[in-house]
Amino acid sequence: MSASAIGAAADASSPVGTSATPALVRREIADLALPAVVGTLIEPLLSLIDMTFIGRGLGAVCHGAIGPASEIFTLAAALMWAIKDSTATSVARLHALGDTRGAVRYLEVTVALAIMLGVALAALVQLSARSALAVLGAPASSPLHAPALTYVRVRACALPCVLFGTAAEGAFRGLGDTRTPLRASATAALVNLVLDPLLMFGPVGLGMAGAAAATAVAQCASAGVYALALHRRTVELGVPMRVLEQLRRVRSVVAEARHVVASNGVLLVRTVSILSFWVFCSALATRLGPASAAAHFTMINLWLIFVLSAEAPGVAAQVLSARAVATGRRAYAGLLLRELATIAVCLGALATGAVLAAGPFLVTAFTRDAEIASLIGQLLLPVALSFPLVVLSIAFEAMLIGAGFARFVAASSLCVSLASSAIAATAFSGGHGSVVTLWWAIQAMFVGRVACALSRVPAVLRAARGGAPAAA
């Protein structure tokens, strides 16, 4: 059956067609986004709890060390996010076209490849941890180096489970199931919350190693939830997954993974460029000293709580636009775009107001150090004002990726990240920069990303009116 025929059949049986109303589109967004928003918020909330335990219990040096240590895993996240986004889009399109066997086959290869990459990445992190920390502003001579190295080496052991879970999350998103990722995230959150104080303090008293071990065990528990759920879901679809067989056939997986790598490659350019910019900014903050590093990374964790709540509509946008384009229902994409813009503006304004209103509490909530608290207070305004731009960029880029404009999003992200890095470097030239200056420079990246995404909106609207198909 052709895509247009599938689209016509879907229009006759579903509101997700050219006759869809704004109310029905909002309902579909909510069905996918509400579970996703809770699931995506759990991890940064737990990271913030980790930061609070470390900052209030282990002191300013460990508080600052968690920053460069975490940035190593931020770079690893570039690979994870590319796998998740490409898996979600590919599975959504194949499932919408009724090709269940093709979707499961794609998922088998992706999951096997993710586990292999996780093992390789864990080994690489273990071998290069000292050098990576030096590049990130915590060389062997820095007081931050020893606790950061401990944290990195313990947490890296869980990377195979993390990459597996990321691929599985993308699969469930593509199938329109955001409740399973919510359960997996909730499991990780509970395990981490219980183990943090037990392993960091008291009789065990592992300190930074305890914090890292709690996170690693929590990530492995989340992977276990995904493994059971994937097995049940593929059995229900009538095409059970055989990942273990794929892992035994390494050469076959590598040969079959070419199309998976190709779809991941474009999105990998996007995530690597964006996260490299963040790592560059974090390295600048780390070089300013423990207090600036601690304030910067505390605000990043707080910022992520609000930003990831805005990612949930993006999850819905990516899945729904991929389905609409795959089945020829492009007019629905235009309506989806308008609804996303409205939601993004409202969420951005709400987040800005919330941070500014909670400012007095946030200044002292995460540390007892007066210098760190002062810097956090100075960062509140630039962080709060970034939210409307961030939410708009997430929503529009997710829509573009789902609609088939991934190459444009990747190219624009690379260009904007390079330009923003130049702005940040210029601001710090001559030793005049501060962590506050850094966050104002960060605003430039989001201004650029929003401008680039908006420039592509006419092409999406032409596709939505039934014009030329979206180009990848």
Coordinates of C-alpha atoms in Angstrom, one line a residue:
M1 CA 0.0 0.0 0.0
S2 CA 1.3 3.4 -0.9
A3 CA 2.0 6.2 1.6
S4 CA -0.9 8.3 0.2
A5 CA -3.3 5.3 0.5
I6 CA -2.2 4.7 4.1
G7 CA -2.7 8.4 4.7
A8 CA -6.2 8.4 3.2
A9 CA -7.1 5.4 5.3
A10 CA -5.7 7.0 8.4
D11 CA -7.6 10.2 7.7
A12 CA -10.8 8.3 7.5
S13 CA -10.2 6.6 10.9
S14 CA -8.2 9.0 12.9
P15 CA -8.3 12.7 13.7
V16 CA -4.6 13.0 12.7
G17 CA -5.3 14.1 9.2
T18 CA -6.0 17.2 7.2
S19 CA -9.4 17.6 9.0
A20 CA -7.8 17.5 12.5
T21 CA -8.7 20.4 14.8
P22 CA -6.4 22.3 17.1
A23 CA -8.1 20.6 20.1
L24 CA -7.5 17.1 18.7
V25 CA -3.8 17.9 17.9
R26 CA -3.3 19.3 21.5
R27 CA -4.8 16.0 22.8
E28 CA -2.4 13.9 20.8
I29 CA 0.5 16.0 21.9
A30 CA -0.6 15.7 25.5
D31 CA -1.0 11.9 25.3
L32 CA 2.7 11.6 24.3
A33 CA 4.1 14.6 26.2
L34 CA 2.7 14.3 29.7
P35 CA 4.3 10.9 30.5
A36 CA 7.5 12.1 28.7
V37 CA 7.7 15.3 30.8
V38 CA 7.7 13.4 34.0
G39 CA 10.3 10.8 32.7
T40 CA 12.7 13.4 31.4
L41 CA 12.5 15.5 34.6
I42 CA 13.4 12.6 36.9
E43 CA 17.1 12.3 35.8
P44 CA 18.0 16.0 36.2
L45 CA 16.1 16.2 39.5
L46 CA 18.2 13.3 40.7
S47 CA 21.4 15.0 39.4
L48 CA 20.4 18.1 41.3
I49 CA 20.0 15.9 44.5
D50 CA 23.4 14.4 43.8
M51 CA 24.8 17.9 43.5
T52 CA 23.1 18.9 46.8
F53 CA 24.4 15.9 48.7
I54 CA 27.9 16.5 47.4
G55 CA 27.8 20.3 47.8
R56 CA 26.5 20.2 51.4
G57 CA 28.2 17.0 52.5
L58 CA 31.6 16.8 50.8
G59 CA 32.6 20.5 50.4
A60 CA 33.4 23.0 47.7
V61 CA 36.2 21.1 46.0
C62 CA 34.1 18.0 45.4
H63 CA 31.2 20.2 44.4
G64 CA 33.4 21.8 41.8
A65 CA 34.8 18.4 40.7
I66 CA 31.5 17.0 39.7
G67 CA 31.4 19.5 36.9
P68 CA 34.3 18.4 34.7
A69 CA 33.6 14.8 35.6
S70 CA 30.0 15.1 34.4
E71 CA 31.1 16.8 31.2
I72 CA 32.9 13.6 30.0
F73 CA 29.5 11.9 30.1
T74 CA 27.9 14.9 28.4
L75 CA 30.2 14.2 25.4
A76 CA 29.2 10.5 25.6
A77 CA 25.6 11.7 25.6
A78 CA 26.1 13.0 22.0
L79 CA 26.2 9.4 20.8
M80 CA 23.3 8.5 23.0
W81 CA 21.0 11.3 21.8
A82 CA 21.8 10.6 18.2
I83 CA 20.9 6.9 18.7
K84 CA 17.7 7.9 20.5
D85 CA 16.5 10.5 18.0
S86 CA 17.2 8.4 14.9
T87 CA 15.7 5.3 16.4
A88 CA 12.5 7.2 17.4
T89 CA 12.1 8.6 13.9
S90 CA 12.9 5.4 12.0
V91 CA 10.7 3.2 14.2
A92 CA 7.8 5.7 14.0
R93 CA 7.9 5.8 10.2
L94 CA 8.2 2.0 9.8
H95 CA 5.5 1.3 12.3
A96 CA 3.2 3.9 10.7
L97 CA 3.6 2.2 7.3
G98 CA 2.7 -1.2 8.9
D99 CA 6.2 -2.7 8.5
T100 CA 6.4 -4.2 12.0
R101 CA 9.1 -6.7 11.0
G102 CA 11.2 -4.0 9.5
A103 CA 10.9 -1.9 12.7
V104 CA 11.9 -4.8 15.0
R105 CA 14.8 -5.7 12.7
Y106 CA 16.0 -2.1 12.7
L107 CA 15.7 -2.1 16.5
E108 CA 17.7 -5.4 16.8
V109 CA 20.6 -4.0 15.0
T110 CA 20.4 -0.7 16.7
V111 CA 20.4 -2.2 20.2
A112 CA 23.2 -4.6 19.4
L113 CA 25.3 -1.8 18.0
A114 CA 24.5 0.4 21.1
I115 CA 25.7 -2.3 23.5
M116 CA 29.0 -2.8 21.5
L117 CA 29.5 1.0 21.4
G118 CA 28.9 1.2 25.1
V119 CA 31.6 -1.4 25.9
A120 CA 34.0 0.4 23.6
L121 CA 33.1 3.8 25.1
A122 CA 33.5 2.6 28.6
A123 CA 37.0 1.3 27.8
L124 CA 37.9 4.6 26.1
V125 CA 36.8 6.7 29.1
Q126 CA 38.8 4.5 31.5
L127 CA 41.9 4.9 29.4
S128 CA 41.6 8.6 28.7
A129 CA 40.0 10.0 31.9
R130 CA 43.2 11.8 33.1
S131 CA 43.8 13.5 29.8
A132 CA 40.1 14.4 29.3
L133 CA 39.9 16.0 32.7
A134 CA 43.0 18.1 31.9
V135 CA 41.4 19.3 28.7
L136 CA 38.2 20.2 30.7
G137 CA 40.1 22.4 33.1
A138 CA 41.0 19.9 35.9
P139 CA 44.6 18.8 35.3
A140 CA 46.6 16.7 37.8
S141 CA 47.8 19.8 39.6
S142 CA 44.2 21.0 40.2
P143 CA 42.5 20.1 43.5
L144 CA 39.5 19.1 41.4
H145 CA 41.4 16.3 39.6
A146 CA 41.4 13.5 42.1
P147 CA 37.7 13.5 43.1
A148 CA 36.7 14.0 39.5
L149 CA 38.8 11.1 38.3
T150 CA 37.3 8.8 41.0
Y151 CA 33.8 9.8 39.9
V152 CA 34.5 9.2 36.2
R153 CA 36.1 5.8 36.5
V154 CA 33.3 4.4 38.7
R155 CA 30.4 5.8 36.6
A156 CA 31.9 4.7 33.3
C157 CA 31.3 1.1 34.1
A158 CA 27.6 1.5 33.4
L159 CA 28.0 3.0 29.9
P160 CA 27.0 -0.3 28.0
C161 CA 23.7 -0.3 30.0
V162 CA 23.2 3.5 29.4
L163 CA 23.6 3.2 25.6
F164 CA 21.2 0.1 25.5
G165 CA 18.6 2.1 27.5
T166 CA 19.0 5.0 25.2
A167 CA 18.3 2.9 22.1
A168 CA 15.3 1.3 23.9
E169 CA 13.9 4.7 24.9
G170 CA 14.0 5.8 21.2
A171 CA 12.2 2.6 20.2
F172 CA 9.3 3.2 22.7
R173 CA 9.1 6.8 21.6
G174 CA 8.8 5.7 18.0
L175 CA 6.0 3.3 19.0
G176 CA 4.2 6.2 20.7
D177 CA 4.8 4.7 24.2
T178 CA 6.2 7.3 26.6
R179 CA 5.0 5.5 29.7
T180 CA 7.7 2.7 29.6
P181 CA 10.5 5.3 29.6
L182 CA 8.7 6.9 32.5
R183 CA 8.8 3.6 34.5
A184 CA 12.5 3.1 33.6
S185 CA 13.4 6.6 34.7
A186 CA 11.4 6.3 37.9
T187 CA 13.2 3.0 38.8
A188 CA 16.6 4.8 38.3
A189 CA 15.4 7.7 40.3
L190 CA 14.3 5.6 43.3
V191 CA 17.5 3.5 43.3
N192 CA 19.7 6.6 43.0
L193 CA 17.9 8.4 45.8
V194 CA 18.2 5.5 48.2
L195 CA 21.8 4.6 47.4
D196 CA 23.3 8.2 47.4
P197 CA 23.3 8.7 51.1
L198 CA 24.0 5.1 51.9
L199 CA 27.1 4.9 49.8
M200 CA 28.4 8.5 50.2
F201 CA 28.1 8.8 54.0
G202 CA 27.9 6.7 57.1
P203 CA 29.6 3.4 57.6
V204 CA 30.3 2.9 53.9
G205 CA 31.6 6.4 53.4
L206 CA 32.8 6.2 49.8
G207 CA 32.3 9.9 49.1
M208 CA 32.6 10.7 45.4
A209 CA 33.0 7.1 44.5
G210 CA 29.7 6.4 46.4
A211 CA 27.9 9.1 44.4
A212 CA 29.2 7.6 41.1
A213 CA 28.4 4.0 42.1
A214 CA 24.8 5.0 43.1
T215 CA 24.3 6.6 39.6
A216 CA 25.8 3.6 37.8
V217 CA 23.7 1.0 39.7
A218 CA 20.6 3.2 39.0
Q219 CA 21.4 3.3 35.3
C220 CA 21.8 -0.5 35.2
A221 CA 18.4 -0.9 36.9
S222 CA 16.8 1.3 34.3
A223 CA 18.3 -0.9 31.5
G224 CA 16.8 -3.9 33.2
V225 CA 13.3 -2.4 33.0
Y226 CA 13.8 -1.6 29.3
A227 CA 15.0 -5.1 28.5
L228 CA 11.9 -6.7 30.0
A229 CA 9.6 -4.2 28.4
L230 CA 11.2 -4.6 24.9
H231 CA 10.9 -8.4 25.1
R232 CA 7.2 -8.2 26.1
R233 CA 6.4 -5.6 23.4
T234 CA 8.1 -7.3 20.5
V235 CA 6.4 -10.6 21.5
E236 CA 3.0 -8.8 21.4
L237 CA 3.9 -7.5 17.9
G238 CA 4.6 -11.1 16.8
V239 CA 8.2 -10.4 16.0
P240 CA 10.3 -11.3 19.1
M241 CA 13.7 -9.5 19.3
R242 CA 16.9 -11.7 19.1
V243 CA 19.5 -9.3 20.4
L244 CA 21.7 -12.0 21.9
E245 CA 21.9 -13.7 18.5
Q246 CA 22.9 -10.4 16.9
L247 CA 25.7 -9.9 19.5
R248 CA 27.1 -13.3 18.7
R249 CA 27.3 -12.3 15.0
V250 CA 29.5 -9.3 15.4
R251 CA 30.5 -9.1 11.7
S252 CA 26.9 -9.4 10.6
V253 CA 25.8 -6.6 12.9
V254 CA 28.6 -4.3 11.6
A255 CA 27.6 -5.1 8.0
E256 CA 23.9 -4.5 8.6
A257 CA 24.5 -1.5 10.8
R258 CA 25.5 0.7 7.8
H259 CA 22.0 2.2 7.3
V260 CA 21.6 2.6 11.1
V261 CA 25.0 4.4 11.3
A262 CA 24.0 6.6 8.3
S263 CA 20.8 7.7 10.0
N264 CA 22.6 8.2 13.3
G265 CA 25.5 10.1 11.6
V266 CA 23.5 13.2 10.7
L267 CA 22.1 13.6 14.2
L268 CA 25.4 12.8 15.7
V269 CA 26.8 15.9 14.0
R270 CA 24.1 17.9 15.6
T271 CA 24.5 16.6 19.1
V272 CA 28.3 16.6 19.0
S273 CA 28.4 20.2 17.9
I274 CA 25.9 21.4 20.6
L275 CA 27.5 19.4 23.4
S276 CA 31.0 20.4 22.4
F277 CA 29.9 24.0 22.8
W278 CA 28.6 23.2 26.3
V279 CA 31.8 21.3 27.2
F280 CA 33.9 24.3 25.9
C281 CA 31.8 26.6 28.1
S282 CA 32.2 24.3 31.1
A283 CA 35.9 24.2 30.6
L284 CA 36.0 28.0 30.7
A285 CA 34.0 28.0 33.9
T286 CA 36.2 25.3 35.5
R287 CA 39.4 27.3 34.8
L288 CA 37.8 30.2 36.8
G289 CA 38.2 28.1 40.0
P290 CA 36.1 25.8 42.2
A291 CA 33.5 28.4 43.1
S292 CA 32.7 29.4 39.5
A293 CA 32.7 25.7 38.4
A294 CA 30.3 24.8 41.3
A295 CA 28.0 27.7 40.5
H296 CA 28.0 27.0 36.8
F297 CA 27.2 23.2 37.1
T298 CA 24.6 23.8 39.8
M299 CA 22.8 26.2 37.4
I300 CA 23.1 23.8 34.6
N301 CA 21.3 21.1 36.6
L302 CA 18.6 23.5 37.6
W303 CA 18.4 24.8 34.0
L304 CA 18.0 21.2 32.7
I305 CA 14.9 20.6 34.9
F306 CA 13.0 23.3 33.1
V307 CA 14.5 22.7 29.7
L308 CA 13.7 18.9 29.7
S309 CA 10.2 19.7 30.7
A310 CA 10.1 21.6 27.3
E311 CA 11.6 18.5 25.6
A312 CA 8.4 16.5 26.2
P313 CA 6.3 18.4 23.5
G314 CA 9.4 18.0 21.3
V315 CA 9.1 14.2 21.7
A316 CA 5.5 14.4 20.6
A317 CA 6.4 16.7 17.7
Q318 CA 9.1 14.3 16.4
V319 CA 6.9 11.2 16.5
L320 CA 3.7 12.8 15.2
S321 CA 5.5 14.7 12.3
A322 CA 7.3 11.5 11.3
R323 CA 4.1 9.6 11.2
A324 CA 2.3 12.4 9.2
V325 CA 5.1 12.6 6.6
A326 CA 5.4 8.8 6.3
T327 CA 1.7 8.4 5.6
G328 CA 1.3 11.5 3.4
R329 CA -0.6 13.6 5.9
R330 CA 1.5 16.8 5.5
A331 CA -1.3 19.3 6.2
Y332 CA -1.4 17.9 9.8
A333 CA 2.3 18.9 10.2
G334 CA 1.3 22.6 9.6
L335 CA -1.3 22.4 12.3
L336 CA 1.1 20.7 14.6
L337 CA 3.7 23.4 14.0
R338 CA 1.3 26.1 15.1
E339 CA 0.2 24.3 18.2
L340 CA 3.9 23.7 19.1
A341 CA 4.7 27.4 18.8
T342 CA 1.9 28.3 21.2
I343 CA 3.0 25.6 23.7
A344 CA 6.6 26.7 23.5
V345 CA 5.9 30.4 24.2
C346 CA 3.7 29.5 27.2
L347 CA 6.3 27.1 28.7
G348 CA 9.2 29.5 28.2
A349 CA 7.4 32.3 29.9
L350 CA 6.3 30.1 32.8
A351 CA 9.9 28.8 33.3
T352 CA 11.3 32.3 33.3
G353 CA 8.8 33.5 35.9
A354 CA 9.3 30.5 38.1
V355 CA 13.1 30.9 38.3
L356 CA 13.0 34.6 39.0
A357 CA 10.3 34.1 41.7
A358 CA 12.3 31.3 43.4
G359 CA 15.5 33.2 43.2
P360 CA 16.0 33.9 46.9
F361 CA 15.5 30.3 47.8
L362 CA 17.8 29.0 45.0
V363 CA 20.7 31.1 46.1
T364 CA 21.2 29.2 49.3
A365 CA 19.5 25.9 48.6
F366 CA 22.5 24.0 47.1
T367 CA 25.5 25.3 49.1
R368 CA 26.8 26.7 52.3
D369 CA 29.6 28.5 50.6
A370 CA 29.1 32.3 50.4
E371 CA 31.1 32.8 47.2
I372 CA 29.2 30.0 45.4
A373 CA 25.9 31.4 46.6
S374 CA 26.7 34.9 45.4
L375 CA 27.6 33.6 41.9
I376 CA 24.4 31.6 41.7
G377 CA 22.4 34.7 42.5
Q378 CA 24.2 36.6 39.7
L379 CA 23.4 33.8 37.2
L380 CA 19.6 33.8 37.9
L381 CA 18.8 36.5 35.3
P382 CA 20.7 35.2 32.3
V383 CA 19.5 31.6 33.0
A384 CA 15.9 32.7 33.4
L385 CA 15.9 34.7 30.2
S386 CA 17.2 31.8 28.2
F387 CA 14.2 29.7 28.6
P388 CA 11.9 31.1 25.9
L389 CA 14.6 30.8 23.3
V390 CA 15.5 27.2 24.5
V391 CA 11.9 26.0 24.4
L392 CA 11.3 27.4 20.9
S393 CA 14.6 25.8 19.5
I394 CA 13.7 22.4 21.0
A395 CA 10.2 22.4 19.6
F396 CA 11.0 23.6 16.1
E397 CA 14.1 21.4 15.7
A398 CA 12.2 18.3 16.9
M399 CA 9.5 19.1 14.3
L400 CA 12.0 19.5 11.6
I401 CA 13.8 16.3 12.4
G402 CA 10.6 14.3 12.4
A403 CA 9.5 16.0 9.1
G404 CA 12.7 15.0 7.4
F405 CA 14.9 18.0 7.7
A406 CA 17.6 16.4 9.9
R407 CA 20.4 17.4 7.6
F408 CA 19.5 21.1 7.8
V409 CA 19.2 20.9 11.6
A410 CA 22.6 19.2 11.9
A411 CA 24.3 21.7 9.6
S412 CA 22.7 24.8 11.3
S413 CA 23.6 23.4 14.7
L414 CA 27.2 23.0 13.7
C415 CA 27.5 26.5 12.3
V416 CA 25.7 28.1 15.3
S417 CA 27.9 26.2 17.8
L418 CA 31.1 27.3 16.1
A419 CA 30.0 30.9 16.0
S420 CA 28.9 30.8 19.7
S421 CA 32.2 29.2 20.7
A422 CA 34.0 32.1 19.1
I423 CA 31.8 34.6 20.9
A424 CA 32.5 32.9 24.3
A425 CA 36.3 32.7 23.6
T426 CA 36.3 36.4 22.6
A427 CA 34.5 37.3 25.9
F428 CA 37.2 35.5 27.9
S429 CA 40.1 36.8 25.9
G430 CA 42.5 38.8 28.1
G431 CA 41.3 37.2 31.3
H432 CA 38.2 39.5 31.5
G433 CA 35.5 36.8 31.4
S434 CA 33.4 35.6 34.3
V435 CA 30.8 32.8 34.7
V436 CA 28.1 35.5 34.3
T437 CA 29.6 36.6 31.0
L438 CA 29.7 33.0 29.9
W439 CA 25.9 32.6 30.4
W440 CA 25.2 35.7 28.4
A441 CA 27.4 34.2 25.6
I442 CA 25.3 31.0 25.8
Q443 CA 22.3 33.1 24.9
A444 CA 23.8 33.7 21.5
M445 CA 23.7 30.0 20.6
F446 CA 19.9 29.8 21.3
V447 CA 19.3 33.0 19.3
G448 CA 21.1 31.4 16.4
R449 CA 19.3 28.1 16.7
V450 CA 15.8 29.7 16.8
A451 CA 16.6 31.9 13.8
C452 CA 17.8 28.9 11.7
A453 CA 14.8 26.8 12.6
L454 CA 12.4 29.7 11.7
S455 CA 14.1 30.1 8.4
R456 CA 13.0 26.6 7.5
V457 CA 9.4 27.0 8.6
P458 CA 8.2 28.0 5.1
A459 CA 9.5 24.8 3.6
V460 CA 7.7 22.8 6.3
L461 CA 4.5 24.7 5.6
R462 CA 4.8 24.1 1.9
A463 CA 5.1 20.3 2.6
A464 CA 2.1 20.7 5.0
R465 CA 0.0 22.1 2.2
G466 CA 0.8 19.1 0.1
G467 CA 3.8 20.5 -1.8
A468 CA 7.2 18.9 -2.3
P469 CA 8.2 16.2 0.2
A470 CA 10.5 17.2 2.9
A471 CA 14.1 16.7 2.1
A472 CA 16.3 14.9 4.6

